[in-house]
Coordinates of C-alpha atoms in Angstrom, one line a residue:
M28 CA 89.3 116.3 89.1
N29 CA 88.2 113.0 90.6
N30 CA 86.9 113.8 94.1
H31 CA 87.5 110.3 95.4
N32 CA 91.1 110.3 94.4
A33 CA 91.6 113.9 95.6
E34 CA 90.2 113.1 99.0
L35 CA 92.3 109.9 99.4
L36 CA 95.6 111.7 98.5
A37 CA 94.8 114.7 100.6
A38 CA 94.2 112.5 103.6
C39 CA 97.6 110.9 103.2
D40 CA 100.4 112.8 105.0
A41 CA 103.3 110.8 103.5
R42 CA 105.7 112.9 101.6
I43 CA 106.2 110.2 99.0
K44 CA 103.1 108.8 97.4
I45 CA 103.9 105.8 95.1
L46 CA 101.5 104.5 92.4
L47 CA 102.3 100.8 91.6
D48 CA 101.7 99.5 88.2
T49 CA 101.3 95.7 87.4
S50 CA 104.9 95.2 86.4
A51 CA 106.2 96.7 89.6
Y52 CA 104.0 94.6 91.8
I53 CA 105.0 91.4 90.0
E54 CA 108.7 92.3 90.4
L55 CA 108.2 93.0 94.1
E56 CA 106.6 89.6 94.4
K57 CA 109.6 87.9 92.7
V58 CA 111.9 89.5 95.2
A59 CA 109.7 88.4 98.1
D60 CA 109.5 84.9 96.8
N61 CA 113.3 84.6 96.4
T62 CA 114.6 86.6 99.4
G63 CA 111.7 86.6 101.9
I64 CA 111.7 90.4 101.8
D65 CA 108.1 91.6 101.4
T66 CA 108.3 95.2 100.3
I67 CA 104.6 95.8 100.5
Y68 CA 104.5 94.6 104.2
E69 CA 107.7 96.5 105.1
L70 CA 106.3 99.8 103.7
S71 CA 103.0 99.3 105.6
R72 CA 104.7 98.4 108.9
W73 CA 107.5 100.9 109.1
Y74 CA 107.6 103.7 106.6
G75 CA 105.4 106.6 107.7
D76 CA 106.9 108.9 105.1
V77 CA 106.1 106.5 102.1
E78 CA 102.6 105.5 101.1
Y79 CA 101.5 103.5 98.0
F80 CA 98.4 103.2 95.9
V81 CA 97.1 101.1 93.0
S82 CA 94.5 101.9 90.4
Q83 CA 91.3 100.0 89.8
S84 CA 92.6 98.7 86.4
V85 CA 95.9 97.5 87.9
F86 CA 93.9 95.8 90.7
Q87 CA 91.9 93.9 88.1
E88 CA 95.0 92.9 86.2
L89 CA 96.6 91.6 89.5
C90 CA 93.5 89.5 90.2
K91 CA 93.9 87.8 86.8
T92 CA 97.5 86.8 87.7
K93 CA 96.4 84.4 90.4
D94 CA 96.1 81.6 87.8
N95 CA 99.8 82.2 87.0
G96 CA 100.9 81.4 90.6
L97 CA 100.9 85.0 91.9
E98 CA 98.8 85.9 94.9
I99 CA 96.5 88.9 95.0
P100 CA 98.2 91.4 97.3
N101 CA 96.7 91.4 100.8
I102 CA 96.7 95.2 100.8
H103 CA 93.7 95.1 98.4
Y104 CA 91.6 93.2 100.8
D105 CA 92.6 95.0 104.0
N106 CA 93.0 98.7 102.8
V107 CA 90.6 99.6 100.1
R108 CA 91.5 103.2 100.7
R109 CA 94.6 102.7 98.7
I110 CA 92.8 101.9 95.5
L111 CA 92.4 105.0 93.2
E112 CA 89.6 105.3 90.7
D113 CA 90.7 105.4 87.0
D114 CA 90.4 108.6 85.1
I115 CA 90.2 106.7 81.8
V116 CA 87.6 107.7 79.1
G117 CA 86.8 105.1 76.5
D118 CA 87.3 101.3 76.2
K119 CA 90.3 100.9 73.9
T120 CA 92.6 98.0 74.9
K121 CA 95.7 99.9 73.7
H122 CA 96.6 103.6 73.9
N123 CA 99.4 105.5 72.2
E124 CA 98.0 109.0 72.2
F125 CA 98.5 111.3 75.2
L126 CA 97.6 114.8 76.1
Y127 CA 100.1 117.0 77.8
E128 CA 100.6 120.7 78.9
D129 CA 103.5 122.5 77.3
K130 CA 105.6 125.2 79.0
K131 CA 103.1 127.9 77.9
G132 CA 100.2 126.1 79.5
R133 CA 98.7 124.9 76.2
I134 CA 97.2 121.4 76.0
K135 CA 98.7 119.3 73.1
S136 CA 98.5 115.8 71.8
I137 CA 101.4 113.4 71.2
K138 CA 101.7 109.8 69.9
M139 CA 104.0 107.5 71.8
N140 CA 104.5 103.8 72.6
A141 CA 101.2 101.8 72.6
I142 CA 100.5 100.6 76.1
S143 CA 97.7 98.8 77.9
L144 CA 94.6 100.4 79.3
A145 CA 95.8 99.9 82.9
D146 CA 99.2 101.4 82.1
Y147 CA 97.6 104.3 80.3
G148 CA 95.4 104.8 83.4
C149 CA 98.5 104.9 85.7
I150 CA 100.1 107.7 83.6
L151 CA 96.8 109.6 83.5
L152 CA 96.5 109.4 87.3
C153 CA 100.0 110.8 87.7
Q154 CA 99.2 113.6 85.2
N155 CA 96.1 114.5 87.2
N156 CA 97.7 114.1 90.7
K157 CA 101.0 115.9 90.8
D158 CA 102.2 114.3 94.1
L159 CA 102.1 110.8 92.7
I160 CA 105.3 109.0 91.7
L161 CA 104.8 106.1 89.3
L162 CA 106.7 102.8 90.2
T163 CA 107.1 100.7 87.1
N164 CA 109.5 98.3 85.5
D165 CA 107.9 98.4 82.1
H166 CA 110.2 99.7 79.3
K167 CA 107.4 101.2 77.3
I168 CA 105.8 103.0 80.2
I169 CA 109.1 104.5 81.3
K170 CA 109.7 105.9 77.8
S171 CA 106.2 107.2 77.5
A172 CA 105.7 108.5 81.0
N173 CA 109.1 110.2 81.6
A174 CA 108.2 113.4 79.7
L175 CA 104.5 113.3 80.4
I176 CA 104.8 113.4 84.2
N177 CA 108.1 115.3 84.5
G178 CA 110.3 112.5 85.6
R179 CA 108.0 111.4 88.5
L180 CA 108.8 107.7 88.1
M181 CA 111.0 105.0 89.6
D182 CA 111.9 101.5 88.8
V183 CA 112.2 98.8 91.5
P184 CA 116.0 99.0 92.1
T185 CA 115.6 102.8 92.6
L186 CA 113.0 102.2 95.2
F187 CA 115.2 99.7 97.1
R188 CA 118.1 102.2 97.0
Y189 CA 115.9 105.0 98.3
L190 CA 114.4 102.9 101.1
A191 CA 118.0 102.1 102.3
T192 CA 119.0 105.8 102.5
D193 CA 119.3 107.7 105.8
S194 CA 116.6 110.1 104.6
A195 CA 114.1 107.3 104.4
L196 CA 115.2 105.3 107.4
N197 CA 115.1 108.4 109.7
N198 CA 111.4 108.5 109.2
I199 CA 110.4 105.0 110.0
K200 CA 107.9 104.3 112.8
N201 CA 108.2 102.8 116.3
D202 CA 112.0 102.3 116.4
P203 CA 113.3 104.1 119.5
L204 CA 116.5 102.0 119.6
N205 CA 117.3 102.3 115.9
S206 CA 117.5 98.5 115.7
T207 CA 114.9 98.3 112.9
R208 CA 116.7 100.9 110.9
K209 CA 119.8 98.7 110.7
E210 CA 117.8 95.6 109.8
L211 CA 115.9 97.4 107.1
K212 CA 119.0 98.8 105.6
V213 CA 120.5 95.3 105.3
K214 CA 117.2 94.0 103.8
W215 CA 117.1 96.6 101.0
E216 CA 120.7 96.1 100.2
K217 CA 120.1 92.4 100.0
A218 CA 116.9 92.9 97.8
N219 CA 118.7 95.2 95.4
K220 CA 121.7 92.9 95.2
W221 CA 119.5 89.9 94.4
Y222 CA 117.6 91.9 91.8
E223 CA 120.7 93.1 90.0
E224 CA 122.1 89.5 89.9
N225 CA 119.0 87.8 88.7
G226 CA 118.0 89.7 85.5
G227 CA 116.4 92.7 87.1
Y228 CA 115.2 95.2 84.5
N229 CA 117.6 97.9 83.5
P230 CA 115.9 101.1 82.3
P231 CA 117.0 102.8 79.0
K232 CA 120.2 104.8 79.5
K233 CA 118.6 108.0 78.2
V234 CA 116.0 108.0 81.0
Y235 CA 117.2 109.4 84.3
L236 CA 115.5 107.8 87.3
P237 CA 116.6 109.9 90.3
L238 CA 115.8 109.1 93.9
P239 CA 112.9 111.2 95.1
D240 CA 113.9 114.6 96.3
I241 CA 112.1 114.9 99.7
D242 CA 114.4 117.5 101.3

């Protein structure tokens, strides 16, 4: 096991640990640009029960998006502790073969959708760290990752719906009068509504993306 990643995750006391892939971050940026609701900022500012991370490969991909008008997330500059080291072996640009453990504890190989090195790395990080939930809006990743990481994945609308629940809002920080809870609930409902009305990605019907069970 990667000691750096193990130490980072062990030091995090949040019950929900989210790993963002490139597609998810770009979608969150679209929402921020069109609604003024900055999910990354709101999570950092208020939600003590939810923490998020990115992999080195995803960070590198996000750096390349700057030329396309997207800004590199401030979190990468200010909180390096949130960047997880990749567990990738090899330098192939595309991967379609995955290892997994069956119900009898045997390691097997399976070929699935071909995905990028960074996306492959995200799935591998979630396989090696059982408390990570993958946040993605990529159709291929959802189809590939669902079985490999036992359903520990969310798309962006699912995240918005979860953040608006009482279970999530009851754990926000520094809100003795509950005023921020009400404001945040309205924000996430607005973000989800905008996303649904403006071509937000709809996951395959056969894949069930439940809200995280933190009870």
